[in-house]
PDB file of C-alpha atoms in Angstrom:
ATOM      1  CA  MET A   1      91.502  71.440  92.142  1.00  0.00           C
ATOM      2  CA  LEU A   2      91.330  73.736  95.619  1.00  0.00           C
ATOM      3  CA  LYS A   3      89.634  76.916  95.473  1.00  0.00           C
ATOM      4  CA  LEU A   4      91.299  80.016  95.475  1.00  0.00           C
ATOM      5  CA  SER A   5      90.708  83.444  97.672  1.00  0.00           C
ATOM      6  CA  LEU A   6      93.370  85.346  97.530  1.00  0.00           C
ATOM      7  CA  ILE A   7      94.259  89.048  97.157  1.00  0.00           C
ATOM      8  CA  ALA A   8      96.997  89.938  94.650  1.00  0.00           C
ATOM      9  CA  ILE A   9      99.008  93.557  94.804  1.00  0.00           C
ATOM     10  CA  PHE A  10     101.356  94.886  92.409  1.00  0.00           C
ATOM     11  CA  PHE A  11     104.511  96.401  93.386  1.00  0.00           C
ATOM     12  CA  ALA A  12     106.722  98.949  91.689  1.00  0.00           C
ATOM     13  CA  LEU A  13     110.453  98.047  92.116  1.00  0.00           C
ATOM     14  CA  ALA A  14     113.094  98.626  89.619  1.00  0.00           C
ATOM     15  CA  SER A  15     111.898  97.468  86.365  1.00  0.00           C
ATOM     16  CA  ALA A  16     110.141  93.944  87.226  1.00  0.00           C
ATOM     17  CA  ASN A  17     106.805  92.874  88.225  1.00  0.00           C
ATOM     18  CA  PHE A  18     106.177  92.054  91.592  1.00  0.00           C
ATOM     19  CA  ALA A  19     103.099  90.328  93.435  1.00  0.00           C
ATOM     20  CA  ALA A  20     101.847  90.191  96.829  1.00  0.00           C
ATOM     21  CA  ILE A  21      99.487  87.499  97.578  1.00  0.00           C
ATOM     22  CA  GLN A  22      97.391  87.333 101.161  1.00  0.00           C
ATOM     23  CA  ALA A  23      96.713  83.888 101.265  1.00  0.00           C
ATOM     24  CA  LEU A  24      92.912  83.140 102.423  1.00  0.00           C
ATOM     25  CA  LYS A  25      93.020  79.662 101.189  1.00  0.00           C
ATOM     26  CA  SER A  26      96.239  78.045 100.189  1.00  0.00           C
ATOM     27  CA  ALA A  27      97.375  78.896  96.338  1.00  0.00           C
ATOM     28  CA  SER A  28      97.601  76.050  93.679  1.00  0.00           C
ATOM     29  CA  VAL A  29     100.730  75.530  91.524  1.00  0.00           C
ATOM     30  CA  GLU A  30      98.198  76.378  88.530  1.00  0.00           C
ATOM     31  CA  THR A  31      97.509  79.815  90.022  1.00  0.00           C
ATOM     32  CA  PHE A  32     101.437  80.128  91.002  1.00  0.00           C
ATOM     33  CA  GLU A  33     102.002  79.094  87.039  1.00  0.00           C
ATOM     34  CA  CYS A  34      99.718  81.601  86.039  1.00  0.00           C
ATOM     35  CA  TYR A  35     101.885  84.379  87.982  1.00  0.00           C
ATOM     36  CA  ALA A  36     105.057  83.177  86.681  1.00  0.00           C
ATOM     37  CA  GLN A  37     103.587  83.162  82.896  1.00  0.00           C
ATOM     38  CA  LYS A  38     103.081  87.306  83.461  1.00  0.00           C
ATOM     39  CA  ASN A  39     106.686  87.488  84.553  1.00  0.00           C
ATOM     40  CA  VAL A  40     105.895  87.681  88.210  1.00  0.00           C
ATOM     41  CA  SER A  41     109.190  87.184  90.396  1.00  0.00           C
ATOM     42  CA  LEU A  42     108.548  87.945  94.001  1.00  0.00           C
ATOM     43  CA  VAL A  43     105.570  86.794  95.902  1.00  0.00           C
ATOM     44  CA  ILE A  44     104.469  88.246  99.800  1.00  0.00           C
ATOM     45  CA  SER A  45     102.313  86.116 101.880  1.00  0.00           C
ATOM     46  CA  THR A  46     101.566  86.329 105.705  1.00  0.00           C
ATOM     47  CA  VAL A  47     103.337  84.199 107.835  1.00  0.00           C
ATOM     48  CA  TRP A  48     102.351  85.376 111.409  1.00  0.00           C
ATOM     49  CA  ASP A  49      99.434  87.383 112.305  1.00  0.00           C
ATOM     50  CA  GLN A  50      98.638  89.130 115.775  1.00  0.00           C
ATOM     51  CA  ILE A  51      95.325  87.497 115.963  1.00  0.00           C
ATOM     52  CA  GLN A  52      95.981  83.939 114.554  1.00  0.00           C
ATOM     53  CA  GLY A  53      99.870  83.706 115.296  1.00  0.00           C
ATOM     54  CA  PRO A  54     101.810  81.750 112.405  1.00  0.00           C
ATOM     55  CA  ILE A  55      99.772  81.065 109.367  1.00  0.00           C
ATOM     56  CA  GLU A  56      99.495  77.290 108.685  1.00  0.00           C
ATOM     57  CA  LEU A  57      99.060  77.769 104.696  1.00  0.00           C
ATOM     58  CA  PHE A  58     102.312  79.836 104.411  1.00  0.00           C
ATOM     59  CA  ASN A  59     104.063  76.657 103.628  1.00  0.00           C
ATOM     60  CA  GLU A  60     102.052  75.357 101.405  1.00  0.00           C
ATOM     61  CA  SER A  61     101.410  78.332  99.464  1.00  0.00           C
ATOM     62  CA  TYR A  62     105.473  78.697  99.199  1.00  0.00           C
ATOM     63  CA  THR A  63     105.999  75.362  98.284  1.00  0.00           C
ATOM     64  CA  ASN A  64     103.606  75.798  95.090  1.00  0.00           C
ATOM     65  CA  ALA A  65     105.048  78.964  94.294  1.00  0.00           C
ATOM     66  CA  LYS A  66     108.472  77.554  94.359  1.00  0.00           C
ATOM     67  CA  THR A  67     106.870  74.387  92.458  1.00  0.00           C
ATOM     68  CA  ALA A  68     105.647  76.982  89.920  1.00  0.00           C
ATOM     69  CA  GLY A  69     108.725  78.644  89.189  1.00  0.00           C
ATOM     70  CA  ILE A  70     108.299  82.049  90.989  1.00  0.00           C
ATOM     71  CA  PRO A  71     111.983  82.911  92.181  1.00  0.00           C
ATOM     72  CA  ASN A  72     111.550  85.045  95.077  1.00  0.00           C
ATOM     73  CA  TYR A  73     109.251  84.715  98.242  1.00  0.00           C
ATOM     74  CA  ASP A  74     108.931  87.044 101.182  1.00  0.00           C
ATOM     75  CA  ALA A  75     107.301  86.896 104.321  1.00  0.00           C
ATOM     76  CA  ILE A  76     104.792  89.500 106.324  1.00  0.00           C
ATOM     77  CA  ILE A  77     104.320  89.328 109.954  1.00  0.00           C
ATOM     78  CA  LYS A  78     101.247  91.997 111.217  1.00  0.00           C
ATOM     79  CA  MET A  79     101.493  93.219 114.735  1.00  0.00           C
ATOM     80  CA  ASN A  80     100.097  95.599 117.185  1.00  0.00           C
ATOM     81  CA  GLY A  81     102.197  95.367 120.075  1.00  0.00           C
ATOM     82  CA  ASN A  82     100.817  92.450 122.138  1.00  0.00           C
ATOM     83  CA  SER A  83     103.131  89.784 121.680  1.00  0.00           C
ATOM     84  CA  LYS A  84     106.455  89.574 123.307  1.00  0.00           C
ATOM     85  CA  PRO A  85     109.274  90.071 120.569  1.00  0.00           C
ATOM     86  CA  GLU A  86     110.817  86.537 121.315  1.00  0.00           C
ATOM     87  CA  ASP A  87     107.196  84.892 120.487  1.00  0.00           C
ATOM     88  CA  ILE A  88     106.783  87.021 117.436  1.00  0.00           C
ATOM     89  CA  CYS A  89     110.113  85.456 116.358  1.00  0.00           C
ATOM     90  CA  GLN A  90     110.370  82.043 117.291  1.00  0.00           C
ATOM     91  CA  GLN A  91     107.129  81.393 116.183  1.00  0.00           C
ATOM     92  CA  THR A  92     108.020  82.743 112.832  1.00  0.00           C
ATOM     93  CA  ALA A  93     111.277  81.473 112.575  1.00  0.00           C
ATOM     94  CA  HIS A  94     109.730  78.028 112.802  1.00  0.00           C
ATOM     95  CA  ALA A  95     106.948  78.483 110.936  1.00  0.00           C
ATOM     96  CA  LEU A  96     109.002  79.468 107.913  1.00  0.00           C
ATOM     97  CA  PRO A  97     110.513  76.744 105.404  1.00  0.00           C
ATOM     98  CA  ASP A  98     113.873  75.501 105.990  1.00  0.00           C
ATOM     99  CA  ASP A  99     115.366  77.192 102.948  1.00  0.00           C
ATOM    100  CA  PHE A 100     113.395  80.446 102.918  1.00  0.00           C
ATOM    101  CA  ASN A 101     115.791  83.228 102.444  1.00  0.00           C
ATOM    102  CA  GLY A 102     113.195  86.065 101.564  1.00  0.00           C
ATOM    103  CA  THR A 103     112.551  89.287 103.395  1.00  0.00           C
ATOM    104  CA  VAL A 104     110.286  89.173 106.373  1.00  0.00           C
ATOM    105  CA  TRP A 105     108.440  92.477 106.566  1.00  0.00           C
ATOM    106  CA  ILE A 106     106.733  94.041 109.690  1.00  0.00           C
ATOM    107  CA  SER A 107     103.352  95.169 109.224  1.00  0.00           C
ATOM    108  CA  PHE A 108     101.482  97.171 111.671  1.00  0.00           C
ATOM    109  CA  TYR A 109      97.581  97.202 112.572  1.00  0.00           C
ATOM    110  CA  ASP A 110      96.516 100.519 112.903  1.00  0.00           C
ATOM    111  CA  VAL A 111      95.515 100.505 116.706  1.00  0.00           C
ATOM    112  CA  PHE A 112      99.059  99.777 118.921  1.00  0.00           C
ATOM    113  CA  SER A 113      98.659  98.334 122.349  1.00  0.00           C
ATOM    114  CA  ARG A 114     101.520 100.071 123.798  1.00  0.00           C
ATOM    115  CA  ASP A 115     102.269 103.447 125.037  1.00  0.00           C
ATOM    116  CA  LEU A 116     103.583 106.073 122.383  1.00  0.00           C
ATOM    117  CA  GLU A 117     107.034 106.169 124.213  1.00  0.00           C
ATOM    118  CA  GLU A 118     107.147 102.308 124.181  1.00  0.00           C
ATOM    119  CA  ARG A 119     106.346 101.709 120.615  1.00  0.00           C
ATOM    120  CA  ILE A 120     109.698 102.638 118.832  1.00  0.00           C
ATOM    121  CA  PRO A 121     111.531 100.955 121.447  1.00  0.00           C
ATOM    122  CA  TYR A 122     109.289  97.376 121.203  1.00  0.00           C
ATOM    123  CA  VAL A 123     109.695  97.611 117.434  1.00  0.00           C
ATOM    124  CA  ASP A 124     113.353  97.690 117.937  1.00  0.00           C
ATOM    125  CA  SER A 125     113.419  94.933 119.997  1.00  0.00           C
ATOM    126  CA  VAL A 126     111.026  93.001 117.336  1.00  0.00           C
ATOM    127  CA  ILE A 127     113.647  93.839 114.682  1.00  0.00           C
ATOM    128  CA  LYS A 128     116.731  92.695 116.699  1.00  0.00           C
ATOM    129  CA  THR A 129     115.199  89.658 118.495  1.00  0.00           C
ATOM    130  CA  CYS A 130     113.997  88.217 114.725  1.00  0.00           C
ATOM    131  CA  GLN A 131     117.311  88.931 113.076  1.00  0.00           C
ATOM    132  CA  GLN A 132     118.929  86.960 116.030  1.00  0.00           C
ATOM    133  CA  HIS A 133     116.990  84.192 114.849  1.00  0.00           C
ATOM    134  CA  GLY A 134     118.463  84.791 111.652  1.00  0.00           C
ATOM    135  CA  LEU A 135     115.543  86.580 109.661  1.00  0.00           C
ATOM    136  CA  LYS A 136     116.102  89.384 107.136  1.00  0.00           C
ATOM    137  CA  MET A 137     113.765  92.102 108.327  1.00  0.00           C
ATOM    138  CA  GLY A 138     111.768  94.888 106.435  1.00  0.00           C
ATOM    139  CA  ILE A 139     109.452  97.327 107.188  1.00  0.00           C
ATOM    140  CA  TYR A 140     105.894  98.016 105.603  1.00  0.00           C
ATOM    141  CA  SER A 141     103.913 101.064 106.306  1.00  0.00           C
ATOM    142  CA  TYR A 142     102.699 104.355 104.944  1.00  0.00           C
ATOM    143  CA  GLN A 143     102.690 107.599 106.187  1.00  0.00           C
ATOM    144  CA  HIS A 144      99.460 108.351 107.709  1.00  0.00           C
ATOM    145  CA  LEU A 145      99.538 105.053 109.490  1.00  0.00           C
ATOM    146  CA  TRP A 146     102.992 105.929 111.044  1.00  0.00           C
ATOM    147  CA  MET A 147     102.077 109.103 112.358  1.00  0.00           C
ATOM    148  CA  LYS A 148      98.943 107.922 113.977  1.00  0.00           C
ATOM    149  CA  LEU A 149     101.158 105.241 115.546  1.00  0.00           C
ATOM    150  CA  PHE A 150     104.220 106.875 116.245  1.00  0.00           C
ATOM    151  CA  TYR A 151     102.806 110.499 116.133  1.00  0.00           C
ATOM    152  CA  TYR A 152     105.732 112.297 114.356  1.00  0.00           C
ATOM    153  CA  GLN A 153     106.374 111.529 110.966  1.00  0.00           C
ATOM    154  CA  SER A 154     110.337 111.695 111.782  1.00  0.00           C
ATOM    155  CA  ALA A 155     109.670 108.713 114.458  1.00  0.00           C
ATOM    156  CA  SER A 156     112.452 106.171 113.916  1.00  0.00           C
ATOM    157  CA  SER A 157     115.780 104.666 115.368  1.00  0.00           C
ATOM    158  CA  GLU A 158     118.909 103.603 113.709  1.00  0.00           C
ATOM    159  CA  THR A 159     117.397  99.998 113.958  1.00  0.00           C
ATOM    160  CA  ILE A 160     114.344 101.041 112.166  1.00  0.00           C
ATOM    161  CA  ARG A 161     116.258 103.358 109.350  1.00  0.00           C
ATOM    162  CA  ALA A 162     118.683 100.725 108.722  1.00  0.00           C
ATOM    163  CA  LEU A 163     115.945  98.198 107.318  1.00  0.00           C
ATOM    164  CA  PRO A 164     114.467  98.215 103.884  1.00  0.00           C
ATOM    165  CA  LEU A 165     111.068 100.284 103.670  1.00  0.00           C
ATOM    166  CA  PHE A 166     107.982  99.150 101.243  1.00  0.00           C
ATOM    167  CA  TYR A 167     105.585 101.714 101.537  1.00  0.00           C
ATOM    168  CA  ASP A 168     102.115 102.428 100.310  1.00  0.00           C
ATOM    169  CA  ASN A 169     100.929 105.487  98.373  1.00  0.00           C
ATOM    170  CA  GLN A 170      98.146 104.401  95.664  1.00  0.00           C
ATOM    171  CA  ASP A 171      98.693 107.102  93.551  1.00  0.00           C
ATOM    172  CA  LYS A 172      98.798 104.815  90.162  1.00  0.00           C
ATOM    173  CA  ASN A 173     102.232 106.000  89.453  1.00  0.00           C
ATOM    174  CA  ALA A 174     104.726 102.930  89.253  1.00  0.00           C
ATOM    175  CA  ASN A 175     107.866 104.742  90.604  1.00  0.00           C
ATOM    176  CA  PHE A 176     109.026 106.597  93.845  1.00  0.00           C
ATOM    177  CA  ASP A 177     108.809 110.366  92.391  1.00  0.00           C
ATOM    178  CA  ASP A 178     106.189 110.377  95.425  1.00  0.00           C
ATOM    179  CA  PHE A 179     108.459 109.794  98.049  1.00  0.00           C
ATOM    180  CA  GLN A 180     109.247 113.002  99.048  1.00  0.00           C
ATOM    181  CA  GLN A 181     105.701 114.136  99.702  1.00  0.00           C
ATOM    182  CA  VAL A 182     104.951 110.941 101.366  1.00  0.00           C
ATOM    183  CA  GLN A 183     108.454 109.954 103.113  1.00  0.00           C
ATOM    184  CA  PHE A 184     108.104 108.932 106.897  1.00  0.00           C
ATOM    185  CA  GLY A 185     110.489 107.479 109.393  1.00  0.00           C
ATOM    186  CA  GLU A 186     113.714 109.011 108.132  1.00  0.00           C
ATOM    187  CA  TRP A 187     114.359 106.813 105.246  1.00  0.00           C
ATOM    188  CA  THR A 188     115.870 108.560 102.307  1.00  0.00           C
ATOM    189  CA  ALA A 189     115.035 105.734  99.729  1.00  0.00           C
ATOM    190  CA  PRO A 190     112.377 103.013  99.653  1.00  0.00           C
ATOM    191  CA  THR A 191     112.706  99.535  98.288  1.00  0.00           C
ATOM    192  CA  MET A 192     109.128  98.748  97.214  1.00  0.00           C
ATOM    193  CA  LYS A 193     106.038 100.623  96.757  1.00  0.00           C
ATOM    194  CA  GLU A 194     102.148  99.811  96.371  1.00  0.00           C
ATOM    195  CA  TYR A 195     100.759 102.244  94.087  1.00  0.00           C
ATOM    196  CA  VAL A 196      97.494 100.819  93.093  1.00  0.00           C
ATOM    197  CA  GLY A 197      94.104 100.229  94.921  1.00  0.00           C
ATOM    198  CA  ARG A 198      92.184  96.886  94.248  1.00  0.00           C
ATOM    199  CA  THR A 199      90.695  95.522  91.697  1.00  0.00           C
ATOM    200  CA  TRP A 200      89.360  92.227  90.015  1.00  0.00           C
ATOM    201  CA  GLY A 201      91.245  90.246  87.199  1.00  0.00           C
ATOM    202  CA  PHE A 202      94.841  88.866  87.499  1.00  0.00           C
ATOM    203  CA  CYS A 203      95.102  85.300  87.703  1.00  0.00           C
ATOM    204  CA  TYR A 204      91.654  85.065  89.499  1.00  0.00           C
ATOM    205  CA  THR A 205      92.712  87.156  91.972  1.00  0.00           C
ATOM    206  CA  PHE A 206      92.109  90.671  92.717  1.00  0.00           C
ATOM    207  CA  LEU A 207      94.723  92.946  91.525  1.00  0.00           C
ATOM    208  CA  ASP A 208      96.324  96.299  93.092  1.00  0.00           C
ATOM    209  CA  GLY A 209      98.264  97.399  90.086  1.00  0.00           C
ATOM    210  CA  GLN A 210     101.581  96.542  88.284  1.00  0.00           C
ATOM    211  CA  ALA A 211     104.810  98.292  87.424  1.00  0.00           C
TER     212      ALA A 211
END
């Protein structure tokens, strides 16, 4: 059996349990079966990274998750502004399985390579370009990082606001009651929340909480 090196993160979303997996090695069918037995119905892993480009193991983990009965699988693009939007989106679209229909979440490194006034237009361009490639997009971030990258808590655009928000606030509460205090980007309602710090012990992976 292939040894695993995974990070599992749980999120609050409605009343269901959701897990995100950062796969350092491909996750086996057995691990995903363990997740399924614990009523996990969504897995998220990185498909494109600014440093590595397309993540080759994404397809294997995706196939294993579907084989194990996980119904939903999302992807993450992690970027810092260095790459052309067309390169990011074309490589991501080619890396995703043909039957992929999940959300592709844009995540940011904490250092952005572009001048401040270029950053929101650049993110807009990535979103629109990826949508032209048929991808369903979302944003993953948190208030402190958003203000560090874009200077203003309210920094946003019509294109960005139209996307679902997946935010990080590790207050150990599986609800969105905190959102008014940590709001950013002019979103009025989030879609998902990461709410617990990393610990060990869920299906032999690192755990960040559960809804």
